[in-house]
């Protein structure tokens, strides 16, 4: 037994004990404990194994910077991995395991790595496993080095995202942050105060202090309550500011409901990600203590001095009975007093400075504590945890001293992570041996310890001013004492001296990095993996770069730091994803007649963001059989197809015709009212970006039709040209795609069905010919009908208001039943257009396809400008060997050729002369039909090519005009 | 994440906008008198300034209006927003 619970004190509720297990063993703690404080109080010394050498490790810290105690909490779907035990709030029934060890933290077979430690320096894996291929070794190495094992079950909890705005966002609720938020809230500002701990107060929760005549923690509680009660203020505890982005945008991660690993108790989300835009930001995130770098500094029992104090004061958990303190600065003396005050013994205070301030040493000597000045610790002893240390005194003599806890302090690092993310520049403060914020890049100010100001009065005053406080700030009862430091970056002695505890990087690894000339901090980081663990080097980075500075004889300021990146502490994917998962990840649009398709037995697939019927399989019918049957129904009787997603854009205005002439590659201004025309749109590079049928409703009113995928894109495209290039044109553009449902009747019986459904106009071929447009009523429903065809059969494209789609669907199916009407899905629709050789934009074309490539070279004859016109005469676009749109038919078989396969002349050994863009089995012909892009294809009709189906294998095909032709070369539809 | 002051809607989050790249590009005309070089320059050549960048932005999830933004590529500071067709603002002393 080493650590123990003190008989009184601490912010724990001794009337509410909690049972939990760690590594399968039962323990007891109290409400208010963290997993770390409960383990420490229970005397558990080994809490995990290190990442690379699998060395036993104990608690290093008491807060977010903890590097060793990574745990997996909970079981099954709610298991959370790689949590810091110092941040896990204890709850009844909590189960936790150490990560990165097997079978347990106390006995771990991977510790064999430690015996070969000399053989596993930085870069070992890169240098050793290069031959024959790193990928052979990677899975094994990764498994050996892995951290926790996340659940593969779906996360049963809910997460959400919130957006917020405020006048002042304060990060950290220590004395400086509270003073800032208090001042601003009293001025009536919209204030957000963010604290990662469950309790406000920061260092006031454990450091002795008196403010305005109250204990520090009392004052903090009252101040936080006053802020929370202000009408426009919000205090968020259990909330970490994890990222600071441009223009004062910050991301906060709030742990809302349910302790880690436990079921969420109620309707609330487990976590909430806040996206906050703040007018001003106050960073009062405090400071983190640095470890000292000396041999054996990772033995369980070696802890940060401030953590020893914090565990004792906040959780009534004393880290050990017999302590040694090792420091290079004044702050660790408080830990010695804390240990003494709680009944522990302090065997020695080892201060590396030859002459620390006399009042510090005197206060301890008065309590009977030995102080060794100019001394250092050169070894630690005990297995698995600390039983003693070897002290080398100023004269070079070694003394072995018994100890079960070693409290160390190498100085302090202001928590500058968010400041650095905000773009601010850090400056090196040589006197205090720390990096602190320099010039701000945004509307932000750092205060208190985060700014390198460690005095309580100064911190409060800085916060008060930053919050806009008028008058006197809250008053601390004691004057600030200066603290001093004499940097000691590493103890020159043999043995593994750890710099990065979490990634097992030692001072020797940094020396190796320097010898091999990885001297930039960014190279050092990547070569040794220093600072790349889940803690992002919170306790290691500054020590490492200072050691590198020493080794290379440069000033620390010149070596600099690596970039601080978000998140400050790890964030769950659940919180980042929020509600955007499952069906809500990318919500699909449903057709207006969706329910009718469901009733008709449709099999749905996603096409361009829409959920559409792929086909309508009957009982026991395969997908393939269904699409063949549906396509045949169109050829022989009549099909009903839902084409609602086709893009529809109203273009209205005196200059509408002129505008469309500039946009389209072909002429639209000559279109007569009531007529329809196929058109191509190009981008300025001359590539085809959309096609569709446009109808003229009136002299100044066109309805532009686009592909389904182009509906939003082309509407935005038209707006862009109008607003940016031709603002003088009198034209309005309105996308109306979703206002209309489009049901298309297609097939030899289409006219009969429309007639039977009831239409209030003449629809004979002479009255209502191909490529015309009428407004009328179908079955009493106001409708627009276009006579256009994507199948080659007689077609009526009937548009009605979206909310009448179901009505029209029902009437057409009823009227069509005697004629053998079949609902037709997209797959059959595509087969039909393939048989006809009709181009499907995006399937047969890509981002480089020009009008001439698809047989529309005649647009080149247009004598006027339009978008993309000039590009069509660029030399590249006039080359004769460009890929051109053709049909291909298999010579040797009726089986369709695979889409995407390449084509090549039989005589050529390698290379490609094009590829298949569309392919399917024609139900009409009972054999494969295909379309392709082939080099100079239009000059090669009749030529035989090979479709490459594998190494040295191919199928013979013949190049044809696109589309199946009858025996006399006539199109299939006559 | 930028806070962009839309000239019509006021300051809004960057996620509501789409960047349309460099602004003030003159489309060469008439098409049959434009050299290949001039046309290629119009299509493909863009400046990549370290400093103030004059860009087109679209408030796509808002008023759907295009406008110009003068943004510093070093700091992301937005020095000015102005409407389509308006000349570049005078930013001497900033650039």
mmCIF file of C-alpha atoms in Angstrom, chain A residues 460-678:
data_model
loop_
_atom_site.group_PDB
_atom_site.id
_atom_site.type_symbol
_atom_site.label_atom_id
_atom_site.label_comp_id
_atom_site.label_asym_id
_atom_site.label_seq_id
_atom_site.Cartn_x
_atom_site.Cartn_y
_atom_site.Cartn_z
ATOM 1 C CA UNK A 460 -7.542 38.146 -11.356
ATOM 2 C CA UNK A 461 -6.708 41.674 -12.399
ATOM 3 C CA UNK A 462 -5.803 40.620 -15.958
ATOM 4 C CA UNK A 463 -9.051 38.683 -16.260
ATOM 5 C CA UNK A 464 -11.085 41.539 -14.821
ATOM 6 C CA UNK A 465 -9.634 44.003 -17.322
ATOM 7 C CA UNK A 466 -10.046 41.604 -20.238
ATOM 8 C CA UNK A 467 -13.722 41.244 -19.332
ATOM 9 C CA UNK A 468 -14.091 45.022 -19.445
ATOM 10 C CA UNK A 469 -14.404 45.283 -15.683
ATOM 11 C CA UNK A 470 -14.628 48.718 -14.177
ATOM 12 C CA UNK A 471 -13.512 49.568 -10.669
ATOM 13 C CA UNK A 472 -11.560 47.323 -8.367
ATOM 14 C CA UNK A 473 -11.253 43.628 -9.256
ATOM 15 C CA UNK A 474 -11.922 40.887 -6.689
ATOM 16 C CA UNK A 475 -9.188 41.018 -4.103
ATOM 17 C CA UNK A 476 -6.812 38.201 -3.230
ATOM 18 C CA UNK A 477 -5.675 38.437 0.357
ATOM 19 C CA UNK A 478 -1.988 37.690 -0.227
ATOM 20 C CA UNK A 479 0.465 39.584 -2.384
ATOM 21 C CA UNK A 480 1.861 37.714 -5.369
ATOM 22 C CA UNK A 481 5.167 36.005 -4.750
ATOM 23 C CA UNK A 482 7.630 35.812 -7.573
ATOM 24 C CA UNK A 483 8.706 32.331 -8.409
ATOM 25 C CA UNK A 484 12.053 31.548 -9.945
ATOM 26 C CA UNK A 485 13.441 28.751 -12.032
ATOM 27 C CA UNK A 486 16.880 27.514 -13.051
ATOM 28 C CA UNK A 487 16.284 25.419 -16.165
ATOM 29 C CA UNK A 488 17.413 21.816 -16.040
ATOM 30 C CA UNK A 489 16.395 20.205 -19.301
ATOM 31 C CA UNK A 490 17.926 16.806 -18.647
ATOM 32 C CA UNK A 491 20.021 15.172 -16.012
ATOM 33 C CA UNK A 492 23.304 14.000 -17.511
ATOM 34 C CA UNK A 493 23.326 10.391 -16.359
ATOM 35 C CA UNK A 494 23.028 6.982 -18.012
ATOM 36 C CA UNK A 495 19.677 5.247 -18.371
ATOM 37 C CA UNK A 496 16.329 5.691 -20.052
ATOM 38 C CA UNK A 497 15.177 9.222 -19.337
ATOM 39 C CA UNK A 498 11.724 9.735 -20.800
ATOM 40 C CA UNK A 499 10.648 12.919 -22.511
ATOM 41 C CA UNK A 500 7.407 11.742 -24.110
ATOM 42 C CA UNK A 501 5.852 9.214 -21.754
ATOM 43 C CA UNK A 502 2.963 8.319 -23.980
ATOM 44 C CA UNK A 503 5.024 7.534 -27.080
ATOM 45 C CA UNK A 504 8.080 6.282 -25.195
ATOM 46 C CA UNK A 505 10.547 8.832 -26.555
ATOM 47 C CA UNK A 506 13.717 9.234 -24.487
ATOM 48 C CA UNK A 507 16.409 11.887 -24.295
ATOM 49 C CA UNK A 508 18.690 9.436 -26.144
ATOM 50 C CA UNK A 509 16.199 9.264 -29.012
ATOM 51 C CA UNK A 510 16.404 13.040 -29.339
ATOM 52 C CA UNK A 511 20.195 12.795 -29.348
ATOM 53 C CA UNK A 512 19.999 10.159 -32.085
ATOM 54 C CA UNK A 513 17.691 12.418 -34.058
ATOM 55 C CA UNK A 514 20.193 15.251 -33.700
ATOM 56 C CA UNK A 515 23.099 12.987 -34.797
ATOM 57 C CA UNK A 516 21.168 11.943 -37.881
ATOM 58 C CA UNK A 517 20.454 15.598 -38.618
ATOM 59 C CA UNK A 518 16.713 15.614 -37.949
ATOM 60 C CA UNK A 519 17.216 18.846 -36.027
ATOM 61 C CA UNK A 520 14.122 20.828 -37.019
ATOM 62 C CA UNK A 521 11.354 20.286 -34.465
ATOM 63 C CA UNK A 522 9.011 19.152 -37.208
ATOM 64 C CA UNK A 523 11.546 16.506 -38.319
ATOM 65 C CA UNK A 524 12.315 15.554 -34.721
ATOM 66 C CA UNK A 525 8.623 14.998 -34.140
ATOM 67 C CA UNK A 526 8.145 12.771 -37.160
ATOM 68 C CA UNK A 527 11.389 10.841 -36.723
ATOM 69 C CA UNK A 528 10.896 10.006 -33.061
ATOM 70 C CA UNK A 529 7.047 10.254 -32.929
ATOM 71 C CA UNK A 530 7.521 12.735 -30.106
ATOM 72 C CA UNK A 531 4.314 14.603 -29.318
ATOM 73 C CA UNK A 532 2.308 12.501 -31.766
ATOM 74 C CA UNK A 533 0.411 10.465 -29.187
ATOM 75 C CA UNK A 534 -3.113 11.098 -27.974
ATOM 76 C CA UNK A 535 -1.789 13.739 -25.550
ATOM 77 C CA UNK A 536 -0.136 15.654 -28.414
ATOM 78 C CA UNK A 537 2.959 16.220 -26.299
ATOM 79 C CA UNK A 538 1.345 18.326 -23.574
ATOM 80 C CA UNK A 539 4.079 17.371 -21.097
ATOM 81 C CA UNK A 540 6.872 16.644 -23.577
ATOM 82 C CA UNK A 541 7.171 19.164 -26.384
ATOM 83 C CA UNK A 542 8.978 21.988 -24.618
ATOM 84 C CA UNK A 543 11.398 19.629 -22.844
ATOM 85 C CA UNK A 544 12.174 18.005 -26.188
ATOM 86 C CA UNK A 545 12.861 21.167 -28.106
ATOM 87 C CA UNK A 546 14.958 22.534 -25.247
ATOM 88 C CA UNK A 547 17.067 19.367 -25.286
ATOM 89 C CA UNK A 548 17.396 19.707 -29.047
ATOM 90 C CA UNK A 549 18.470 23.323 -28.545
ATOM 91 C CA UNK A 550 21.160 22.222 -26.100
ATOM 92 C CA UNK A 551 22.374 19.463 -28.408
ATOM 93 C CA UNK A 552 22.619 21.745 -31.421
ATOM 94 C CA UNK A 553 23.852 24.825 -29.575
ATOM 95 C CA UNK A 554 20.940 27.004 -30.605
ATOM 96 C CA UNK A 555 18.754 29.305 -28.502
ATOM 97 C CA UNK A 556 15.411 27.720 -27.593
ATOM 98 C CA UNK A 557 13.540 30.563 -29.290
ATOM 99 C CA UNK A 558 15.246 29.644 -32.586
ATOM 100 C CA UNK A 559 14.311 25.984 -32.331
ATOM 101 C CA UNK A 560 10.662 26.950 -31.814
ATOM 102 C CA UNK A 561 7.681 24.702 -31.329
ATOM 103 C CA UNK A 562 5.784 22.405 -33.644
ATOM 104 C CA UNK A 563 2.354 23.617 -34.678
ATOM 105 C CA UNK A 564 -0.409 23.154 -32.159
ATOM 106 C CA UNK A 565 -3.321 21.490 -33.856
ATOM 107 C CA UNK A 566 -6.928 20.947 -32.870
ATOM 108 C CA UNK A 567 -8.384 19.159 -31.033
ATOM 109 C CA UNK A 568 -6.870 20.195 -27.686
ATOM 110 C CA UNK A 569 -8.006 16.877 -26.212
ATOM 111 C CA UNK A 570 -9.307 13.956 -28.265
ATOM 112 C CA UNK A 571 -12.870 14.252 -29.559
ATOM 113 C CA UNK A 572 -15.189 11.392 -30.451
ATOM 114 C CA UNK A 573 -16.285 10.830 -34.019
ATOM 115 C CA UNK A 574 -19.809 10.680 -32.631
ATOM 116 C CA UNK A 575 -19.618 14.314 -31.529
ATOM 117 C CA UNK A 576 -18.002 15.457 -34.748
ATOM 118 C CA UNK A 577 -20.624 13.644 -36.830
ATOM 119 C CA UNK A 578 -23.527 14.823 -34.692
ATOM 120 C CA UNK A 579 -26.860 13.901 -36.225
ATOM 121 C CA UNK A 580 -25.320 13.439 -39.655
ATOM 122 C CA UNK A 581 -25.143 9.683 -39.666
ATOM 123 C CA UNK A 582 -27.179 6.808 -41.004
ATOM 124 C CA UNK A 583 -30.106 8.080 -43.063
ATOM 125 C CA UNK A 584 -29.335 11.653 -42.070
ATOM 126 C CA UNK A 585 -25.719 11.498 -43.267
ATOM 127 C CA UNK A 586 -26.872 12.449 -46.731
ATOM 128 C CA UNK A 587 -30.658 12.662 -46.769
ATOM 129 C CA UNK A 588 -32.114 11.407 -50.034
ATOM 130 C CA UNK A 589 -34.866 13.161 -51.897
ATOM 131 C CA UNK A 590 -38.040 11.207 -52.497
ATOM 132 C CA UNK A 591 -40.234 11.458 -55.561
ATOM 133 C CA UNK A 592 -43.657 13.113 -55.147
ATOM 134 C CA UNK A 593 -45.275 9.738 -55.963
ATOM 135 C CA UNK A 594 -42.877 7.772 -53.742
ATOM 136 C CA UNK A 595 -45.683 5.959 -51.924
ATOM 137 C CA UNK A 596 -47.142 4.765 -55.229
ATOM 138 C CA UNK A 597 -43.787 3.307 -56.250
ATOM 139 C CA UNK A 598 -43.610 1.481 -52.934
ATOM 140 C CA UNK A 599 -47.083 0.065 -53.564
ATOM 141 C CA UNK A 600 -45.994 -0.977 -57.044
ATOM 142 C CA UNK A 601 -43.184 -3.013 -55.545
ATOM 143 C CA UNK A 602 -40.321 -0.810 -56.668
ATOM 144 C CA UNK A 603 -36.742 -1.656 -55.735
ATOM 145 C CA UNK A 604 -35.219 1.732 -54.908
ATOM 146 C CA UNK A 605 -31.691 2.961 -55.548
ATOM 147 C CA UNK A 606 -30.004 6.306 -55.180
ATOM 148 C CA UNK A 607 -29.505 8.282 -58.379
ATOM 149 C CA UNK A 608 -28.013 11.762 -58.051
ATOM 150 C CA UNK A 609 -29.373 12.297 -54.536
ATOM 151 C CA UNK A 610 -32.842 10.954 -55.357
ATOM 152 C CA UNK A 611 -34.293 7.683 -54.202
ATOM 153 C CA UNK A 612 -35.751 6.291 -57.425
ATOM 154 C CA UNK A 613 -37.241 2.997 -58.592
ATOM 155 C CA UNK A 614 -34.527 0.954 -60.294
ATOM 156 C CA UNK A 615 -37.128 -1.590 -61.361
ATOM 157 C CA UNK A 616 -40.385 -3.154 -60.186
ATOM 158 C CA UNK A 617 -39.715 -6.854 -59.668
ATOM 159 C CA UNK A 618 -42.781 -9.091 -59.484
ATOM 160 C CA UNK A 619 -43.010 -12.026 -57.098
ATOM 161 C CA UNK A 620 -39.934 -14.200 -57.525
ATOM 162 C CA UNK A 621 -38.649 -12.064 -60.377
ATOM 163 C CA UNK A 622 -34.945 -11.173 -60.490
ATOM 164 C CA UNK A 623 -33.776 -7.604 -61.025
ATOM 165 C CA UNK A 624 -32.481 -8.544 -64.452
ATOM 166 C CA UNK A 625 -35.725 -10.231 -65.483
ATOM 167 C CA UNK A 626 -37.725 -7.225 -64.271
ATOM 168 C CA UNK A 627 -35.772 -4.680 -66.278
ATOM 169 C CA UNK A 628 -35.957 -6.864 -69.415
ATOM 170 C CA UNK A 629 -39.726 -7.243 -68.997
ATOM 171 C CA UNK A 630 -40.228 -3.521 -68.394
ATOM 172 C CA UNK A 631 -38.183 -2.544 -71.447
ATOM 173 C CA UNK A 632 -40.119 -4.980 -73.638
ATOM 174 C CA UNK A 633 -43.395 -3.536 -72.339
ATOM 175 C CA UNK A 634 -42.338 -0.129 -73.667
ATOM 176 C CA UNK A 635 -41.375 -1.585 -77.068
ATOM 177 C CA UNK A 636 -44.565 -3.665 -77.396
ATOM 178 C CA UNK A 637 -47.256 -1.874 -75.349
ATOM 179 C CA UNK A 638 -46.678 1.046 -72.983
ATOM 180 C CA UNK A 639 -44.600 1.928 -69.935
ATOM 181 C CA UNK A 640 -45.040 4.526 -67.190
ATOM 182 C CA UNK A 641 -41.861 6.177 -65.977
ATOM 183 C CA UNK A 642 -41.368 8.725 -63.184
ATOM 184 C CA UNK A 643 -38.970 11.361 -64.484
ATOM 185 C CA UNK A 644 -39.654 14.007 -61.839
ATOM 186 C CA UNK A 645 -35.984 14.712 -60.987
ATOM 187 C CA UNK A 646 -35.325 15.987 -64.520
ATOM 188 C CA UNK A 647 -34.210 19.588 -64.092
ATOM 189 C CA UNK A 648 -36.714 22.343 -64.898
ATOM 190 C CA UNK A 649 -35.695 25.989 -64.861
ATOM 191 C CA UNK A 650 -37.925 28.927 -65.737
ATOM 192 C CA UNK A 651 -36.059 31.566 -67.746
ATOM 193 C CA UNK A 652 -38.187 34.677 -68.117
ATOM 194 C CA UNK A 653 -37.653 38.195 -69.420
ATOM 195 C CA UNK A 654 -37.316 40.400 -72.473
ATOM 196 C CA UNK A 655 -33.765 39.124 -73.036
ATOM 197 C CA UNK A 656 -34.497 35.447 -72.278
ATOM 198 C CA UNK A 657 -33.936 34.309 -75.876
ATOM 199 C CA UNK A 658 -30.713 36.299 -76.203
ATOM 200 C CA UNK A 659 -29.482 34.906 -72.899
ATOM 201 C CA UNK A 660 -30.122 31.301 -73.931
ATOM 202 C CA UNK A 661 -28.376 31.868 -77.251
ATOM 203 C CA UNK A 662 -25.292 32.889 -75.275
ATOM 204 C CA UNK A 663 -25.573 29.925 -72.931
ATOM 205 C CA UNK A 664 -26.470 27.121 -75.348
ATOM 206 C CA UNK A 665 -24.160 25.816 -78.031
ATOM 207 C CA UNK A 666 -27.118 25.742 -80.405
ATOM 208 C CA UNK A 667 -29.649 28.443 -81.219
ATOM 209 C CA UNK A 668 -32.745 28.768 -79.047
ATOM 210 C CA UNK A 669 -34.017 32.191 -80.147
ATOM 211 C CA UNK A 670 -35.538 30.752 -83.327
ATOM 212 C CA UNK A 671 -37.657 28.277 -81.379
ATOM 213 C CA UNK A 672 -41.367 28.904 -81.882
ATOM 214 C CA UNK A 673 -43.779 29.188 -78.974
ATOM 215 C CA UNK A 674 -45.143 25.737 -78.126
ATOM 216 C CA UNK A 675 -42.154 23.938 -79.635
ATOM 217 C CA UNK A 676 -39.362 21.981 -77.954
ATOM 218 C CA UNK A 677 -35.688 21.769 -78.902
ATOM 219 C CA UNK A 678 -32.769 19.657 -77.698
#
